[in-house]
Coordinates of N, CA and C in Angstrom, one line a residue:
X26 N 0.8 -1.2 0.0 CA 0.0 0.0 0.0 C 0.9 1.3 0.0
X27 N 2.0 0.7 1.0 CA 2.5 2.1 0.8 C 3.3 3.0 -0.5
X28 N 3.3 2.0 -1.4 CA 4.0 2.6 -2.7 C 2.9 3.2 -3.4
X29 N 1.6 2.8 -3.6 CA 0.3 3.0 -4.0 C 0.1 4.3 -3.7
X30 N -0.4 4.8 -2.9 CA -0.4 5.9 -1.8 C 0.7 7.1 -1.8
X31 N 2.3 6.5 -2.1 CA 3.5 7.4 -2.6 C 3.2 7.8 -3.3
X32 N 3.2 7.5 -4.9 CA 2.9 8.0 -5.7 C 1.7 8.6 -6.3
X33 N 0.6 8.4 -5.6 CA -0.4 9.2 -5.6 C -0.5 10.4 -4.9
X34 N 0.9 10.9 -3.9 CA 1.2 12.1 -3.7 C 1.0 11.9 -2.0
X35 N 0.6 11.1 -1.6 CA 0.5 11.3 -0.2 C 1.7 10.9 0.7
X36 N 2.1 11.3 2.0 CA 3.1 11.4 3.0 C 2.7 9.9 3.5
X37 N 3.3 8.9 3.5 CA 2.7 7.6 4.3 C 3.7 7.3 5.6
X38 N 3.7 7.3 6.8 CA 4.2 6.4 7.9 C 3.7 5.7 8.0
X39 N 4.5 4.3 8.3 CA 3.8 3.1 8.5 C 4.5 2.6 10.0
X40 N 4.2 3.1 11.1 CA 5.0 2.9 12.3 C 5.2 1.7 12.7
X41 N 5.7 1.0 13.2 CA 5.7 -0.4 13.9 C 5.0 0.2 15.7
X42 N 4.3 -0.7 16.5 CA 3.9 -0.6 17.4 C 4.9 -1.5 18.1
X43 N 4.7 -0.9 19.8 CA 5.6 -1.8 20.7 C 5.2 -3.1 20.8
X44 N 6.6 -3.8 20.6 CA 7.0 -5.2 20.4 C 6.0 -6.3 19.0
X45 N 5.9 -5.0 17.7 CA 6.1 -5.6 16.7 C 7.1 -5.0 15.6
X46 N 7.2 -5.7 14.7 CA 8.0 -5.1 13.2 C 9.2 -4.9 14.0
X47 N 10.2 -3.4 14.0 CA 11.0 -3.4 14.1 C 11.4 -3.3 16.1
X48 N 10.1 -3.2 16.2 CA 10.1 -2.9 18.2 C 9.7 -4.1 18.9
X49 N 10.1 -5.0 17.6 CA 9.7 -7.1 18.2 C 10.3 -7.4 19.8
X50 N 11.6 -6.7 19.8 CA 12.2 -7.1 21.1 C 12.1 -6.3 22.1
X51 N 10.6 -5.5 22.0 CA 10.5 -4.9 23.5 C 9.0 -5.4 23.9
X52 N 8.6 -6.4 23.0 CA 7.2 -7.4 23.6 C 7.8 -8.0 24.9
X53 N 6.4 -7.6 25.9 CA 6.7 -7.6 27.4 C 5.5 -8.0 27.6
X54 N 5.1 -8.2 28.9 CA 4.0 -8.2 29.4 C 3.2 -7.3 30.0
X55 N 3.8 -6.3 29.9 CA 3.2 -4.6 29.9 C 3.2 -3.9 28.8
X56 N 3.1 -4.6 27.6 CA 3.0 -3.5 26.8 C 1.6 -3.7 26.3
X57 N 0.7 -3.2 26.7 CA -0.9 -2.7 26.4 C -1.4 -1.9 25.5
X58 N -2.4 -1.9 25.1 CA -3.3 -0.8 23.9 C -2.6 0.2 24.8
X59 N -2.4 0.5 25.8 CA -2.3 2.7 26.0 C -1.1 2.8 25.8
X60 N 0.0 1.5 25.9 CA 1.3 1.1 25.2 C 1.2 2.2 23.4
X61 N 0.2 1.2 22.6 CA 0.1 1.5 21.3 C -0.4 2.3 21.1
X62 N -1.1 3.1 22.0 CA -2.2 4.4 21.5 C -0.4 5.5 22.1
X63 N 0.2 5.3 23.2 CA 1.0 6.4 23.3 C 2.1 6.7 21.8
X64 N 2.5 5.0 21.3 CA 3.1 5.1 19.9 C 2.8 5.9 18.9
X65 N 1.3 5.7 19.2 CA 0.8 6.7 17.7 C 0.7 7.9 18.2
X66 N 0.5 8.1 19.3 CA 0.2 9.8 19.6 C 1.3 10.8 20.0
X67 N 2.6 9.6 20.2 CA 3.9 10.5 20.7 C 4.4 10.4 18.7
X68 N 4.3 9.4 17.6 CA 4.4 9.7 16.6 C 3.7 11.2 15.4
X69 N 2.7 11.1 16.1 CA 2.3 12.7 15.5 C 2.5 13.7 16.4
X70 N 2.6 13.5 17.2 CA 3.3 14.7 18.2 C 4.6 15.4 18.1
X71 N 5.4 14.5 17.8 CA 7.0 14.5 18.1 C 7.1 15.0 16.1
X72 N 6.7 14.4 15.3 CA 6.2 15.1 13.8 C 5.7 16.2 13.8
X73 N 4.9 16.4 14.4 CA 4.0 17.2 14.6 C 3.2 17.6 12.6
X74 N 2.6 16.0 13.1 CA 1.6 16.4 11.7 C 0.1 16.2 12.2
X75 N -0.5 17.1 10.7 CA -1.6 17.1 10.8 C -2.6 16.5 9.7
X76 N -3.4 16.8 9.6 CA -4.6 16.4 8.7 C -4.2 15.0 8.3
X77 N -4.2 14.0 9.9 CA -3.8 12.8 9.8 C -4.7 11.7 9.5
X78 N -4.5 10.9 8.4 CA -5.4 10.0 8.3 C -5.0 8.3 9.2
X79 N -5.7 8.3 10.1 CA -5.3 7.1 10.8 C -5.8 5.7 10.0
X80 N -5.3 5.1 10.0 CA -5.8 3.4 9.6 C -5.2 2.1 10.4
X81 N -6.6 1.6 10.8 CA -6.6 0.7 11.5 C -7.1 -0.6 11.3
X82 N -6.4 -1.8 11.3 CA -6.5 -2.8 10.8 C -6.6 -3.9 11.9
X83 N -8.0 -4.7 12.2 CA -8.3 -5.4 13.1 C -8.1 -4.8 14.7
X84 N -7.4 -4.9 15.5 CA -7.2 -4.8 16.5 C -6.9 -3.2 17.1
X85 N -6.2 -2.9 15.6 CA -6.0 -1.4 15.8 C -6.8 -0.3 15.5
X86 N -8.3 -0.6 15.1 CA -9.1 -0.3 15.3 C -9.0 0.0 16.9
X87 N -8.7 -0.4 17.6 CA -9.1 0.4 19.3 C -7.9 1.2 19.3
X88 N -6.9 1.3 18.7 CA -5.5 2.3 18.7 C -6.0 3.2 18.1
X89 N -6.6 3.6 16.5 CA -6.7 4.4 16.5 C -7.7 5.5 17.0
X90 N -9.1 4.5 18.0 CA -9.8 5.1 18.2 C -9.4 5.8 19.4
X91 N -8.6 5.6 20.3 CA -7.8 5.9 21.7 C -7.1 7.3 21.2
X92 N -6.0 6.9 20.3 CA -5.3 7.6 19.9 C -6.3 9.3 18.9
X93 N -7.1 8.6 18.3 CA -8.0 10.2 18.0 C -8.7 11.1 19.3
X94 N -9.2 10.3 20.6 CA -9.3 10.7 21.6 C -8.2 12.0 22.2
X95 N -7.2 11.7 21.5 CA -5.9 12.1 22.4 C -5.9 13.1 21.9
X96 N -5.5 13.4 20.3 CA -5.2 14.3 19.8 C -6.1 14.4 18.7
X97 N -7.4 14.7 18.9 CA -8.7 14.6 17.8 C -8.2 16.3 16.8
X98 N -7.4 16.9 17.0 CA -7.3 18.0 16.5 C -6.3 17.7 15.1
X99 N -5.1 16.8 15.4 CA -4.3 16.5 14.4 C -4.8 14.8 13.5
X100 N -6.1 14.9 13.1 CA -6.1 14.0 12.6 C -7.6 14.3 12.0
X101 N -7.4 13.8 10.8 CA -8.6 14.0 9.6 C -9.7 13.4 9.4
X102 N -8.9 12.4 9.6 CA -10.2 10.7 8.9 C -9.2 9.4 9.9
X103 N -10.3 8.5 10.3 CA -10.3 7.2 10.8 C -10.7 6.2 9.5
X104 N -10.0 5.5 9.3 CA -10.1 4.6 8.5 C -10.2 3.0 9.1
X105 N -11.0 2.2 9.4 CA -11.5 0.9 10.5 C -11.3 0.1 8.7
X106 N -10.2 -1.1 8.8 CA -9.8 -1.3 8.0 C -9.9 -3.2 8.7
X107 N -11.1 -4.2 8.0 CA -11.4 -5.0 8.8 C -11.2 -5.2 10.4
X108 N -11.8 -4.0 11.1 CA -11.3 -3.4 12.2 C -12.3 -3.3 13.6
X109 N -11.9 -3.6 14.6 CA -12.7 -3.3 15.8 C -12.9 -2.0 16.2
X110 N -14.2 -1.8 16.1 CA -14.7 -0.6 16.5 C -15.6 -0.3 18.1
X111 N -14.7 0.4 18.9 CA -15.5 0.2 19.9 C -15.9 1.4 20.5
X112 N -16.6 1.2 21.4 CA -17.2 2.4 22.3 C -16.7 2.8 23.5
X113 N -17.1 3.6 24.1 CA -16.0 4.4 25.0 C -15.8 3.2 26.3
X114 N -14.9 3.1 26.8 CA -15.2 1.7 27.9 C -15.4 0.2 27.7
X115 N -15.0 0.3 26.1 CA -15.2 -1.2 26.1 C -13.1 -1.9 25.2
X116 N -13.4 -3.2 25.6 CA -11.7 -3.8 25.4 C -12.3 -4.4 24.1
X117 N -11.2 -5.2 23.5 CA -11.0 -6.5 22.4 C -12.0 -7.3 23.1
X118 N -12.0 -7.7 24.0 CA -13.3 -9.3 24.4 C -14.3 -8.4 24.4
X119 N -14.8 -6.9 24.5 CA -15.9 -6.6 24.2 C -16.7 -6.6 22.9
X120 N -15.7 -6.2 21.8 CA -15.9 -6.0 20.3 C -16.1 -7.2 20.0
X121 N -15.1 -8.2 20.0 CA -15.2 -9.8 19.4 C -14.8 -10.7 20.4
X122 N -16.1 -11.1 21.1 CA -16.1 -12.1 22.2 C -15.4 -13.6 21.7
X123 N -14.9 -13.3 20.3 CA -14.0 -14.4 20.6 C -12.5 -14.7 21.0
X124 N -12.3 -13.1 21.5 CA -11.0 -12.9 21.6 C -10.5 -13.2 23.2
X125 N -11.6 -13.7 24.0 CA -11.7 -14.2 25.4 C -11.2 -16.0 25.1
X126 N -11.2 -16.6 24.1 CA -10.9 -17.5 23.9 C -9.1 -17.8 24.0
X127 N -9.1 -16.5 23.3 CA -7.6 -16.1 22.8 C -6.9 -16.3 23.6
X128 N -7.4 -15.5 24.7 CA -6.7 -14.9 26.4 C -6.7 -16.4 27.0
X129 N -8.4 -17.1 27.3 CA -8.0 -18.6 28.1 C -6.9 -19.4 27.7
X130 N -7.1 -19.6 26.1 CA -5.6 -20.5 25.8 C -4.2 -20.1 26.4
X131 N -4.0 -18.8 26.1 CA -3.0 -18.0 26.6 C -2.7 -18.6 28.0
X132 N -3.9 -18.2 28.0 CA -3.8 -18.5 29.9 C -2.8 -19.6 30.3
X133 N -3.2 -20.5 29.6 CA -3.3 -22.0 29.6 C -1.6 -22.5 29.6
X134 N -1.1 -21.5 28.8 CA 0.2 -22.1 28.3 C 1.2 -21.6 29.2
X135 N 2.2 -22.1 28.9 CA 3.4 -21.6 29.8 C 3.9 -20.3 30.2
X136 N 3.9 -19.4 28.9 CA 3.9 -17.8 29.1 C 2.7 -17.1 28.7
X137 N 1.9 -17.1 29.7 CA 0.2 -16.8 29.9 C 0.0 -15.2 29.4
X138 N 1.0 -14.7 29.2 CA 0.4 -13.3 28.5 C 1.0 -13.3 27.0
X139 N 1.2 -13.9 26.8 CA 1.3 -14.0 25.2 C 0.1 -15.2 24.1
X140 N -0.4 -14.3 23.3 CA -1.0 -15.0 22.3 C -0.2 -15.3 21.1
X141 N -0.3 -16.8 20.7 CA 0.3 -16.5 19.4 C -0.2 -16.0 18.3
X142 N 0.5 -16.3 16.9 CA -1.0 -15.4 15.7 C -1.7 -16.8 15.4
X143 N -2.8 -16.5 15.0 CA -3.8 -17.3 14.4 C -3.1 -17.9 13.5
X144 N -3.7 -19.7 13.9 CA -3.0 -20.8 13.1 C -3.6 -21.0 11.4
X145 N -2.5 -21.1 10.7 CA -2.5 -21.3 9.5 C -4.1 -22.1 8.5
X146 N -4.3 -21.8 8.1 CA -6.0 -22.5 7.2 C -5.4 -23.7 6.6
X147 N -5.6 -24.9 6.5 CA -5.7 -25.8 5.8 C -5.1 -25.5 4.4
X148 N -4.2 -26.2 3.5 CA -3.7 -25.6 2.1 C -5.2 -25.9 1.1
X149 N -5.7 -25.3 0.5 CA -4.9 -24.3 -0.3 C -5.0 -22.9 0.3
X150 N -5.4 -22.6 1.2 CA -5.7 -21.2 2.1 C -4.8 -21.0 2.6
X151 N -3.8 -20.8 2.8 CA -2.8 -20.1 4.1 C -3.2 -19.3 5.1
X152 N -1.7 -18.8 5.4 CA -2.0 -18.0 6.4 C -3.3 -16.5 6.3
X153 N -4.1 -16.7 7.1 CA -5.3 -15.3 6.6 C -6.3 -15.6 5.7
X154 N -6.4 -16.8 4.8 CA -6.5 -17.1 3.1 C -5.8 -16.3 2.4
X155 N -4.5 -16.2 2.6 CA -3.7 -15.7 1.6 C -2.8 -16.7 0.7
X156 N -3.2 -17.1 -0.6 CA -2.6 -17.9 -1.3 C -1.8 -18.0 -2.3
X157 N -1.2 -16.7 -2.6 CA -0.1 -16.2 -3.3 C 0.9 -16.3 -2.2
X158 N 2.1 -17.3 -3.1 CA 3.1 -17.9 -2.2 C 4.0 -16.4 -1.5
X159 N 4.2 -15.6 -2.2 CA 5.3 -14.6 -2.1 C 4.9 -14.0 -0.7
X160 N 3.3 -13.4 -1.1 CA 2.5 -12.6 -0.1 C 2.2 -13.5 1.4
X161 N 2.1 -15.0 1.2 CA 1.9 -15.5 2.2 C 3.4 -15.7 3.6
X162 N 4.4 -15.6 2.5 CA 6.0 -15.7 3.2 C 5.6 -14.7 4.1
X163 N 5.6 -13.5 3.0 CA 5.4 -12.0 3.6 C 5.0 -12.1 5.0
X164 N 3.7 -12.6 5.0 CA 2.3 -11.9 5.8 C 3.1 -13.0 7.2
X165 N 3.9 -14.1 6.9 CA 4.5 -15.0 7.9 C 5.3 -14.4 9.0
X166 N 6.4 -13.7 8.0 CA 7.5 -12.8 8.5 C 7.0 -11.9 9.5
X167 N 5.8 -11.2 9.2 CA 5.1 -10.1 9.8 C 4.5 -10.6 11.1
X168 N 4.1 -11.8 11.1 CA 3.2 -12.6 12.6 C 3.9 -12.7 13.7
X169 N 3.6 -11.8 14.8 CA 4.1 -12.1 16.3 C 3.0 -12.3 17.0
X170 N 3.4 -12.3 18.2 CA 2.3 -12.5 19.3 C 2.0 -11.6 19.9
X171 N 0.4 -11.4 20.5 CA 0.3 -10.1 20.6 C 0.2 -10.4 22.6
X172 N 0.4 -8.9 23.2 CA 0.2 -9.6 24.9 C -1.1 -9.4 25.4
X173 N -1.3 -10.4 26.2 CA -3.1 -10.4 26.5 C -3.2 -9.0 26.6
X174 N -2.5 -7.9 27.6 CA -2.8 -6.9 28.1 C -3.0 -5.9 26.8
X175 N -3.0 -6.2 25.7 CA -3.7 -5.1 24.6 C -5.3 -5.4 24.0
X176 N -5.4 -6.5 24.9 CA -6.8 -7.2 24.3 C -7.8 -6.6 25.8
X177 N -7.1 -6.5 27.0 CA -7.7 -6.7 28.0 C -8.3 -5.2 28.5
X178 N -7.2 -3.8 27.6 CA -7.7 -2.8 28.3 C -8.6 -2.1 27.4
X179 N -9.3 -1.4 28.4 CA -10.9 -0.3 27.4 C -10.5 0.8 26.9
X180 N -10.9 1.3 26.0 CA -10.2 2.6 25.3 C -11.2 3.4 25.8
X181 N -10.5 4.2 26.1 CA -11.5 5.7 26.1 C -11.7 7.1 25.4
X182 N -12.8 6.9 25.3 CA -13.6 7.5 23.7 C -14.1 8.7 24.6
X183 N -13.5 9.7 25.6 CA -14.3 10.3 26.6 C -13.3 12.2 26.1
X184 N -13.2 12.2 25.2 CA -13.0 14.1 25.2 C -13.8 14.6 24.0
X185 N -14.7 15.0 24.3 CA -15.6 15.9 24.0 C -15.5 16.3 22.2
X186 N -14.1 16.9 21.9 CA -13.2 17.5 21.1 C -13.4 16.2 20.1
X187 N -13.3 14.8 20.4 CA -13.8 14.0 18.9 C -14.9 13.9 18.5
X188 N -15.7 14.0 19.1 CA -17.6 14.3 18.5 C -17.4 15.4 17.6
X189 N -17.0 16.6 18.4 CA -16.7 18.1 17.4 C -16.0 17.9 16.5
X190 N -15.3 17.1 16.2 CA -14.4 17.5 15.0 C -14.8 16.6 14.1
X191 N -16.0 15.3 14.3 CA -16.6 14.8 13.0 C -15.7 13.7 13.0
X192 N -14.5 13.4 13.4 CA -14.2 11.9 13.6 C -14.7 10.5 14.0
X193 N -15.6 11.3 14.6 CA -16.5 10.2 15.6 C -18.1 10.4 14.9
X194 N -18.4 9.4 13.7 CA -19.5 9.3 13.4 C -20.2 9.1 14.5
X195 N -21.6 9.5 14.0 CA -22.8 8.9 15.0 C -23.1 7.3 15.1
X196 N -22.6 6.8 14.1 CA -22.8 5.4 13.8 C -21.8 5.2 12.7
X197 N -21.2 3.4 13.2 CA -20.0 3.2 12.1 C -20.5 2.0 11.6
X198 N -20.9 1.8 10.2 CA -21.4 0.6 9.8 C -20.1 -0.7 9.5
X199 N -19.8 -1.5 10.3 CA -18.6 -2.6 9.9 C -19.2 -3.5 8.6
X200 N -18.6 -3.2 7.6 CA -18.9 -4.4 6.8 C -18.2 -5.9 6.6
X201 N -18.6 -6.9 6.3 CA -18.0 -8.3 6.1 C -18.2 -8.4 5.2
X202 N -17.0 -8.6 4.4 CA -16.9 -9.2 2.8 C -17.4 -10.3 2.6
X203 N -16.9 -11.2 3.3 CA -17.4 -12.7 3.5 C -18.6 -13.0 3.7
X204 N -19.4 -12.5 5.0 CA -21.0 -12.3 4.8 C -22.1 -11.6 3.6
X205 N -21.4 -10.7 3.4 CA -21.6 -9.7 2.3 C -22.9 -9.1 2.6
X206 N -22.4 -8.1 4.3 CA -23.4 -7.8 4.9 C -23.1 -7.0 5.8
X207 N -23.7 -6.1 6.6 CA -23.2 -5.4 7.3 C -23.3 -6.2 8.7
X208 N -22.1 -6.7 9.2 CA -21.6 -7.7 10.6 C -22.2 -6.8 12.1
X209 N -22.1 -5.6 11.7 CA -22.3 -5.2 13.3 C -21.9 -3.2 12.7
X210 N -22.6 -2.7 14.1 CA -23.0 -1.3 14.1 C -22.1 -0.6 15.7
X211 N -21.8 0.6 15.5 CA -21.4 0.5 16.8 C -21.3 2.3 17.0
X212 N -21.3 3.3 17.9 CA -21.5 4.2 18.1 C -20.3 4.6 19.2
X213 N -19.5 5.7 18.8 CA -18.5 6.6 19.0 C -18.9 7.4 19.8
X214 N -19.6 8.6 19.3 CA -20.3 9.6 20.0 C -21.2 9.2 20.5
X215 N -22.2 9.7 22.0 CA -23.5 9.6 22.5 C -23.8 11.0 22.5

């Protein structure tokens, strides 16, 4: 995406969050969503950019909704990119109760705050159903484990300042490709 995006003229960061990509070796058992919301908000801070388009893919859906909380002034558009969308006070086991599953196994194993990534699909599906050999290496390289404690804490959706600025629809429709339907509804502002 991000060459897509270059040359269509836009400024792309693609940050790594603590204890993935290139910050793999500071996965701990404290590093939590306000872990990854401080990543992105000390990354546009310390830039100091604006008319930021955040995108969030699955889980970072609650980063970047934390993180627009923080600094709803430097940031344009939320982009929920097969993504959890949640409401002010609620965690990952709130959005997709099956992510409580995630945490019990975890539990279960020897280093109880680490999840691994979701096991591979049967061939011809790989990892994700990604079945182009190149992209599936790719998408391999990229898989760590994430620590319960970014599943476990609530984001909060609580300054005022993201309602006003139009970040925070009244209502965010989540669609499923796969369903080919709208999976679930969920509200930002009250």
């Amino acid at each position: 995406m991000v060459p897509l995006l270059a040359s269509a003229g836009h400024r792309v960061v693609a940050p790594s969050l603590t204890g993935h990509g290139d910050k793999a070796h500071l996965l701990g058992p404290d590093v939590g969503l306000v872990t990854h919301v401080d990543d992105i908000v000390r990354l546009i801070t310390e830039e100091d950019l604006t008319d930021v388009i955040l995108v969030g893919h699955s889980y970072a859906g609650l980063v970047i909704s934390a993180a627009a909380n923080r600094v709803p002034d430097g940031i344009a558009h939320l982009v929920y990119l097969d993504a959890m969308v949640p409401e002010d006070g609620e965690s990952a086991v709130d959005v997709h109760s099956m992510t409580q599953a995630l945490i019990d196994r975890a539990a279960e194993s020897e280093i109880g705050w680490r999840i691994p990534p979701m096991p591979e699909l049967p061939p011809p599906l790989g990892p994700f159903g990604v079945t182009d050999p190149a992209d599936a290496a790719w998408l391999r390289a990229m898989l760590s484990d994430q620590p319960v404690l970014c599943l476990r804490q609530p984001v909060r959706l609580d300054n005022p300042a993201l309602c006003r600025t139009g970040l925070a629809p009244d209502s965010v429709r989540i669609h499923s490709p796969e369903a080919g339907a709208v999976a679930g509804e969920g509200t930002l502002c009250r």
